[in-house]
Coordinates of N, CA and C in Angstrom, one line a residue:
D1 N 172.2 64.1 103.3 CA 172.1 63.0 102.5 C 171.7 63.2 101.4
A2 N 172.6 63.3 100.2 CA 172.2 63.1 98.5 C 171.9 61.3 98.5
D3 N 171.2 61.7 97.4 CA 171.2 60.5 96.9 C 172.0 59.8 96.0
L4 N 172.2 58.7 95.5 CA 173.7 57.9 94.5 C 173.4 58.6 93.5
P5 N 174.1 58.9 92.7 CA 173.1 59.3 91.2 C 173.9 58.1 90.2
I6 N 172.5 56.7 90.0 CA 172.9 56.0 89.0 C 171.8 56.7 88.0
D7 N 172.9 56.5 86.5 CA 172.0 56.9 85.6 C 171.9 55.3 84.7
L8 N 170.4 55.1 84.7 CA 169.9 53.6 83.9 C 169.1 54.0 82.6
I9 N 170.4 53.3 81.6 CA 169.4 53.9 80.1 C 168.8 52.0 79.6
R10 N 167.9 51.7 78.5 CA 167.9 51.3 78.0 C 168.6 51.2 76.5
N11 N 169.1 50.3 76.1 CA 169.4 50.0 74.9 C 169.1 48.8 74.0
E12 N 168.2 48.4 73.4 CA 167.8 47.4 73.3 C 169.0 46.6 72.0
S13 N 169.4 47.8 71.6 CA 170.6 46.9 70.4 C 172.1 46.5 71.1
I14 N 171.8 46.6 72.2 CA 173.4 46.6 72.9 C 172.9 45.0 73.6
N15 N 171.8 45.6 74.7 CA 171.2 44.8 75.2 C 169.5 44.2 75.5
N16 N 168.6 43.3 74.9 CA 167.3 43.5 75.2 C 166.3 42.8 75.9
F17 N 167.1 42.7 77.5 CA 166.4 42.5 78.6 C 167.0 42.9 79.8
A18 N 168.3 43.6 79.6 CA 168.8 44.3 80.6 C 169.3 45.6 80.9
F19 N 168.8 46.5 81.9 CA 169.3 48.2 82.2 C 170.7 47.8 81.9
L20 N 171.8 49.1 81.5 CA 172.4 49.5 81.5 C 172.6 50.5 82.1
M21 N 174.3 50.5 82.7 CA 174.3 51.5 83.1 C 175.9 52.2 82.7
P22 N 175.6 53.4 82.7 CA 177.7 54.4 81.8 C 178.4 54.4 83.0
V23 N 180.0 54.4 83.0 CA 180.2 54.4 84.0 C 181.6 54.4 83.2
Q24 N 182.2 55.1 84.1 CA 184.0 55.9 83.6 C 185.3 54.5 84.5
L25 N 185.9 53.9 83.7 CA 186.6 53.3 84.6 C 188.5 53.8 84.0
G26 N 189.1 53.6 85.2 CA 190.6 54.1 85.1 C 191.1 55.4 84.7
T27 N 192.5 55.8 84.5 CA 193.0 57.4 84.8 C 194.3 57.3 83.7
P28 N 194.1 57.8 82.3 CA 192.7 58.5 82.3 C 191.3 57.6 81.8
P29 N 189.9 58.4 82.4 CA 188.6 57.3 82.2 C 188.5 57.4 80.8
V30 N 187.9 55.5 80.8 CA 187.6 54.9 79.4 C 186.0 54.5 80.4
W31 N 184.6 55.5 78.9 CA 183.7 55.1 79.4 C 183.1 53.7 78.5
N32 N 182.1 53.1 79.3 CA 181.7 51.9 79.2 C 180.2 51.8 79.7
L33 N 179.5 51.1 78.6 CA 178.0 51.1 79.0 C 178.2 49.1 79.8
V34 N 178.0 49.1 80.8 CA 177.7 48.0 81.7 C 176.4 47.4 82.0
A35 N 175.9 46.0 82.3 CA 174.9 45.9 82.9 C 174.6 45.4 84.1
V36 N 173.4 46.1 84.5 CA 172.9 46.0 86.1 C 172.5 44.9 86.4
D37 N 173.5 43.8 87.2 CA 173.4 42.5 87.2 C 172.7 42.3 88.8
T38 N 171.6 42.6 89.3 CA 171.3 42.2 90.5 C 171.4 40.3 91.4
G39 N 172.1 39.4 90.2 CA 172.1 38.5 90.7 C 173.3 38.3 90.9
A40 N 174.2 39.0 90.2 CA 175.7 39.0 90.5 C 176.6 40.0 91.4
S41 N 177.5 39.0 91.9 CA 178.2 40.3 92.7 C 179.2 41.0 92.1
L42 N 180.1 40.1 91.8 CA 181.4 40.9 91.0 C 181.0 41.0 89.5
S43 N 181.6 42.5 89.8 CA 181.8 44.0 88.7 C 182.9 43.2 87.7
F44 N 182.7 43.1 86.3 CA 183.6 43.1 85.5 C 183.4 43.4 83.9
V45 N 184.8 44.0 83.4 CA 184.8 44.4 82.3 C 185.4 43.9 81.3
Q46 N 185.3 43.6 79.7 CA 186.4 43.2 79.1 C 187.4 43.9 78.8
C47 N 188.7 43.2 79.0 CA 190.2 43.8 78.9 C 190.9 43.4 77.8
E48 N 191.3 44.2 77.7 CA 192.8 44.1 76.7 C 194.1 43.7 77.2
P49 N 194.7 42.4 76.7 CA 193.9 42.1 75.3 C 193.0 40.8 75.9
C50 N 191.9 40.7 74.8 CA 191.5 39.4 74.8 C 192.4 38.7 74.8
T51 N 192.7 37.7 75.6 CA 193.6 36.3 75.5 C 192.9 35.5 74.7
L52 N 191.4 34.5 75.1 CA 190.6 33.7 74.7 C 189.6 34.4 73.6
R53 N 189.3 35.2 73.8 CA 187.7 35.7 73.7 C 186.8 37.1 73.8
C54 N 186.5 37.7 73.3 CA 185.8 38.8 73.7 C 184.6 38.9 72.7
H55 N 183.3 39.2 73.1 CA 182.0 39.8 72.7 C 182.3 41.0 71.9
D56 N 181.4 41.7 70.8 CA 181.7 42.7 70.0 C 180.8 44.2 70.8
Q57 N 181.4 44.8 71.3 CA 180.8 45.8 72.9 C 181.2 47.3 71.7
S58 N 181.0 47.3 70.4 CA 181.3 48.5 70.2 C 180.3 49.6 70.0
N59 N 179.3 49.4 70.1 CA 178.1 50.8 70.8 C 178.6 51.1 71.7
A60 N 179.5 49.9 73.6 CA 179.3 50.6 74.2 C 180.3 50.8 74.9
G61 N 181.2 51.3 74.1 CA 182.3 51.7 74.9 C 183.4 51.0 74.1
E62 N 185.0 51.6 74.7 CA 186.0 50.7 74.2 C 186.7 49.6 75.3
I63 N 186.9 48.9 74.7 CA 187.7 47.4 75.4 C 188.7 48.1 76.4
F64 N 188.4 47.8 77.2 CA 189.4 48.5 78.8 C 190.5 47.8 78.6
D65 N 192.0 49.0 78.5 CA 192.8 48.4 78.6 C 193.9 48.6 79.8
P66 N 194.2 47.8 80.6 CA 194.5 47.7 81.8 C 195.9 48.6 81.7
S67 N 196.8 48.3 80.9 CA 198.2 49.0 80.8 C 197.9 50.5 80.8
K68 N 197.0 51.0 80.3 CA 196.8 52.1 79.8 C 196.5 53.2 81.4
S69 N 196.0 52.8 82.0 CA 195.7 53.3 83.2 C 197.0 53.6 84.4
S70 N 197.0 54.8 85.1 CA 197.8 55.2 85.9 C 197.3 54.8 87.5
S71 N 196.2 54.2 87.1 CA 195.9 54.3 88.6 C 195.0 52.9 89.3
L72 N 195.6 52.2 88.3 CA 195.3 50.6 88.5 C 196.0 50.0 89.0
T73 N 195.9 49.0 89.8 CA 196.3 47.8 90.9 C 195.5 46.9 90.6
R74 N 196.8 45.9 90.6 CA 196.1 44.5 90.7 C 195.8 44.0 92.1
V75 N 194.7 42.8 92.5 CA 194.4 42.7 93.9 C 195.4 41.4 93.5
R76 N 196.6 41.0 94.7 CA 197.5 40.0 94.7 C 196.9 39.0 94.9
C77 N 197.5 37.9 94.9 CA 197.2 36.8 95.6 C 196.9 36.2 97.1
S78 N 197.6 36.6 97.5 CA 197.7 36.8 99.0 C 196.5 37.7 100.1
E79 N 195.8 38.6 99.7 CA 194.6 39.5 99.8 C 193.9 38.9 100.6
K80 N 192.8 39.3 101.2 CA 191.4 38.4 101.8 C 190.7 38.2 100.6
F81 N 190.8 39.5 100.1 CA 189.7 39.3 98.6 C 189.8 38.9 97.8
C82 N 191.2 38.2 97.4 CA 191.3 36.8 96.4 C 190.8 35.8 97.0
D83 N 190.6 35.6 98.8 CA 190.2 34.4 99.0 C 188.8 34.4 99.2
L84 N 187.9 36.0 99.7 CA 187.0 36.0 99.9 C 185.8 35.8 98.4
I85 N 186.6 35.8 97.5 CA 186.3 36.0 95.8 C 186.0 34.2 95.6
H86 N 186.8 34.0 95.7 CA 187.0 32.4 95.1 C 186.3 32.0 95.9
R87 N 186.3 31.9 97.9 CA 185.1 31.0 98.2 C 183.5 31.6 97.8
A88 N 183.4 32.8 97.4 CA 182.1 33.3 97.1 C 181.9 32.8 95.8
L89 N 182.8 32.8 94.7 CA 182.2 32.1 93.3 C 182.3 30.4 93.6
R90 N 183.2 30.1 94.6 CA 183.0 28.4 94.5 C 183.7 27.8 93.6
L91 N 185.2 28.6 93.6 CA 186.5 27.8 93.3 C 187.1 26.9 93.9
Q92 N 187.2 25.9 93.0 CA 187.3 24.6 93.9 C 189.4 25.1 94.4
T93 N 190.0 25.2 93.3 CA 191.6 25.6 93.8 C 191.7 27.4 93.5
K94 N 192.9 27.8 94.6 CA 193.2 29.3 94.8 C 194.2 29.1 93.1
A95 N 193.2 30.2 92.2 CA 193.4 30.9 91.1 C 194.1 32.2 91.2
C96 N 195.6 31.8 90.8 CA 196.1 32.7 90.9 C 197.8 33.0 89.8
L97 N 197.7 34.3 89.0 CA 198.8 34.0 88.3 C 200.1 34.3 89.2
E98 N 201.1 33.7 89.4 CA 202.2 33.8 90.1 C 203.2 34.4 90.3
E99 N 203.2 34.5 88.3 CA 204.5 35.5 87.6 C 204.0 36.6 87.8
E100 N 202.9 37.5 87.7 CA 202.7 38.7 88.1 C 202.0 39.0 89.8
N101 N 201.7 37.9 90.8 CA 201.2 38.1 92.0 C 199.6 38.7 90.9
N102 N 198.8 38.2 90.4 CA 197.4 38.4 90.4 C 196.5 37.7 90.7
C103 N 195.7 38.0 91.5 CA 194.8 36.8 91.6 C 193.8 37.1 90.5
L104 N 193.3 35.6 90.3 CA 192.2 35.8 89.1 C 190.9 35.0 89.3
Y105 N 189.8 34.9 88.6 CA 188.4 34.3 88.8 C 188.1 34.0 87.4
T106 N 187.0 33.2 88.2 CA 186.0 33.0 86.9 C 185.1 32.8 87.0
M107 N 183.7 33.0 86.3 CA 182.8 33.2 87.0 C 181.4 32.8 86.0
T108 N 180.2 32.2 86.5 CA 179.3 32.4 85.2 C 177.9 33.2 85.6
F109 N 177.1 33.7 84.8 CA 175.8 34.5 85.2 C 175.4 34.3 84.0
G110 N 174.3 35.1 84.3 CA 173.1 35.0 83.2 C 172.4 33.6 82.7
G111 N 172.7 32.4 83.3 CA 172.6 30.9 82.7 C 174.1 30.4 82.9
S112 N 174.3 29.0 82.5 CA 175.6 28.6 82.7 C 176.1 28.4 81.2
S113 N 176.0 28.5 80.1 CA 176.7 29.1 79.1 C 177.2 30.5 79.3
T114 N 177.5 31.3 79.7 CA 177.8 32.7 80.1 C 178.9 32.7 80.7
Y115 N 180.2 33.1 80.6 CA 180.9 33.2 81.7 C 182.0 34.5 81.5
S116 N 182.8 34.6 82.4 CA 183.8 35.3 82.3 C 185.8 34.7 83.3
T117 N 186.3 35.2 82.7 CA 187.3 34.7 82.9 C 188.7 35.5 83.2
G118 N 189.5 36.4 84.1 CA 190.3 37.3 84.1 C 190.8 37.5 85.6
K119 N 191.3 38.7 85.3 CA 192.3 39.4 86.2 C 191.3 40.5 87.5
L120 N 191.5 40.2 88.8 CA 190.9 40.9 89.7 C 191.4 42.1 89.6
V121 N 191.3 43.3 89.6 CA 191.8 44.2 89.6 C 191.4 45.4 90.6
R122 N 191.9 46.9 91.2 CA 190.9 48.3 91.1 C 191.3 49.2 90.8
D123 N 191.0 50.1 90.3 CA 191.0 51.1 89.7 C 189.8 52.2 89.7
R124 N 189.6 53.4 89.3 CA 188.5 54.5 89.7 C 187.5 54.5 88.9
L125 N 186.4 54.4 89.4 CA 185.2 54.1 89.1 C 184.0 55.4 88.9
A126 N 183.7 56.0 87.9 CA 182.9 57.0 87.9 C 181.5 56.9 87.8
I127 N 180.7 57.5 88.7 CA 178.9 57.5 88.1 C 178.3 58.2 88.5
G128 N 177.3 58.5 87.9 CA 176.7 59.6 88.0 C 175.9 60.4 86.7
Q129 N 175.5 61.5 86.8 CA 175.3 62.4 85.4 C 176.4 62.6 84.9
Y130 N 177.0 61.8 83.6 CA 177.7 62.4 82.9 C 179.3 61.5 83.1
A131 N 178.9 60.7 84.1 CA 180.0 60.5 85.3 C 181.3 61.4 85.9
K132 N 179.8 62.1 86.6 CA 180.7 63.4 87.5 C 179.6 63.4 89.0
G133 N 178.8 62.5 88.9 CA 178.6 62.3 90.0 C 179.1 61.8 91.1
Y134 N 179.8 60.9 91.0 CA 181.2 60.2 92.4 C 182.2 59.5 91.8
S135 N 183.3 59.6 92.6 CA 184.0 58.8 91.8 C 184.9 57.8 93.1
F136 N 185.1 56.6 92.9 CA 185.6 55.8 93.8 C 186.6 55.9 93.4
P137 N 187.7 55.8 94.2 CA 189.5 55.7 93.8 C 189.7 54.1 94.1
C138 N 189.1 53.5 94.2 CA 189.8 51.9 94.6 C 189.1 50.7 94.1
F139 N 188.0 50.9 92.7 CA 186.9 50.0 93.2 C 187.7 48.7 92.5
L140 N 187.5 47.5 93.0 CA 187.5 46.4 93.1 C 186.6 45.4 91.9
F141 N 187.5 44.6 90.9 CA 186.7 44.3 89.6 C 187.6 43.5 88.7
G142 N 186.5 42.6 88.3 CA 187.1 41.5 87.3 C 187.7 42.7 86.1
C143 N 188.9 41.9 85.7 CA 189.5 42.4 84.0 C 189.0 41.2 83.3
S144 N 188.0 41.3 82.5 CA 187.9 39.8 81.7 C 188.8 39.4 80.4
L145 N 189.3 38.8 80.6 CA 190.7 38.4 79.4 C 189.9 37.2 78.6
D146 N 188.9 36.4 79.2 CA 187.8 35.5 78.0 C 186.5 35.5 78.6
T147 N 185.4 36.2 77.4 CA 184.5 36.1 77.6 C 183.4 35.2 76.9
E148 N 181.9 35.0 77.0 CA 181.0 33.9 76.8 C 180.3 34.6 77.3
Y149 N 179.4 35.5 75.7 CA 178.1 36.3 76.1 C 177.6 36.6 75.0
H150 N 176.1 36.8 74.9 CA 175.6 36.8 73.7 C 174.8 37.9 73.4
Q151 N 175.6 39.4 74.6 CA 174.2 40.4 74.3 C 176.1 41.1 74.1
Y152 N 175.9 42.9 74.1 CA 176.7 43.5 73.9 C 177.1 44.6 74.5
E153 N 177.3 44.9 75.2 CA 177.4 45.4 76.9 C 179.1 45.3 77.3
A154 N 179.1 46.0 77.7 CA 180.8 46.6 78.3 C 181.5 45.4 79.1
G155 N 180.4 45.0 79.6 CA 180.6 44.0 81.0 C 179.3 44.0 81.8
I156 N 180.0 43.8 83.4 CA 178.6 43.9 84.3 C 178.5 44.7 85.6
L157 N 177.6 45.0 86.2 CA 177.8 45.9 87.5 C 177.1 45.1 88.5
G158 N 178.2 44.3 89.2 CA 177.2 42.9 90.4 C 176.6 44.1 91.6
F159 N 175.4 44.1 92.0 CA 174.2 44.6 92.3 C 174.2 43.6 93.6
A160 N 174.5 42.1 93.9 CA 174.2 41.6 94.6 C 174.8 41.7 96.1
D161 N 174.9 40.7 97.2 CA 174.9 41.2 98.4 C 176.5 40.6 99.0
E162 N 177.7 40.3 98.4 CA 178.5 39.8 98.8 C 179.5 41.0 99.2
A163 N 180.4 41.2 99.7 CA 181.6 41.9 100.4 C 182.0 43.1 99.3
F164 N 182.4 42.4 98.0 CA 182.9 43.2 96.6 C 181.7 43.5 95.8
S165 N 180.5 43.5 96.4 CA 179.2 43.2 95.1 C 179.8 45.8 94.6
F166 N 178.9 45.7 93.9 CA 179.0 47.6 93.8 C 178.5 48.4 94.6
F167 N 177.2 47.6 95.7 CA 177.0 48.1 96.6 C 177.5 48.1 98.1
E168 N 178.1 46.9 98.3 CA 179.2 47.0 99.5 C 180.3 47.8 99.2
Q169 N 180.8 47.9 98.2 CA 182.0 48.6 97.9 C 181.9 50.3 97.8
V170 N 180.4 50.7 97.7 CA 180.5 52.2 97.4 C 180.1 52.7 98.6
A171 N 179.2 51.7 99.4 CA 178.4 51.7 100.7 C 178.9 53.1 101.6
P172 N 180.7 52.7 101.9 CA 181.4 53.3 103.3 C 181.6 54.8 103.0
L173 N 181.7 55.1 101.5 CA 181.9 56.0 100.5 C 181.0 57.6 100.6
V174 N 179.4 56.8 100.9 CA 179.0 58.1 100.7 C 177.9 57.7 101.3
G175 N 178.2 57.6 103.0 CA 177.7 57.7 104.1 C 177.2 56.3 104.4
G176 N 177.6 55.3 104.1 CA 177.4 54.5 104.8 C 176.3 53.5 105.1
Y177 N 175.6 53.7 103.6 CA 174.3 52.8 103.5 C 174.2 51.4 102.9
K178 N 173.3 50.8 103.6 CA 173.2 49.4 104.3 C 172.4 49.0 103.1
A179 N 171.2 49.5 102.6 CA 170.0 49.4 101.7 C 170.2 50.2 100.5
F180 N 169.3 49.9 99.4 CA 168.8 50.7 98.6 C 168.1 50.2 97.6
S181 N 167.5 51.1 97.2 CA 165.7 50.8 96.7 C 166.0 51.7 95.1
Y182 N 165.4 51.2 93.9 CA 166.1 51.9 92.8 C 164.5 51.5 92.2
C183 N 163.6 52.6 91.2 CA 162.7 51.8 90.6 C 163.4 52.2 89.0
F184 N 163.4 50.7 88.1 CA 163.5 50.5 87.5 C 162.1 50.5 86.1

């Protein structure tokens, strides 16, 4: 029984109150620093093209371009996770980009003035010492095309308790853990 290797760092020039986690997304992998958010379940990173607005993340890795990842798949409008996420995020209507058959999301976090809106996707996620610890082939996350935020990380990793949170997705792949602890 090995511990799940989660590397956390502090970098006050990127975020002055959150712990950051280095991750790699996609194939080929793109490195990003994301904030660990124990109050959010849905993880997201900023994605190209930033249709409306993206914030500066220049010290936290490049903005993820889903068109360059050979392992990315979209969450389809009819999938159970599309409905589950919409209910959990309390979206009033089913949000779907029908031309692409891609489930959409919008969420607030860290207060009512910060939000992320985009497409739900799945792609390879690698974490751990230099992102070589564990690799998860189909991690579900938001590909944010519009973000309002006042810090400089690439996105967030949702550590809360919904079925699509980081821990609920990775637990079956690393021994079925149903609890975690970490000393920050």
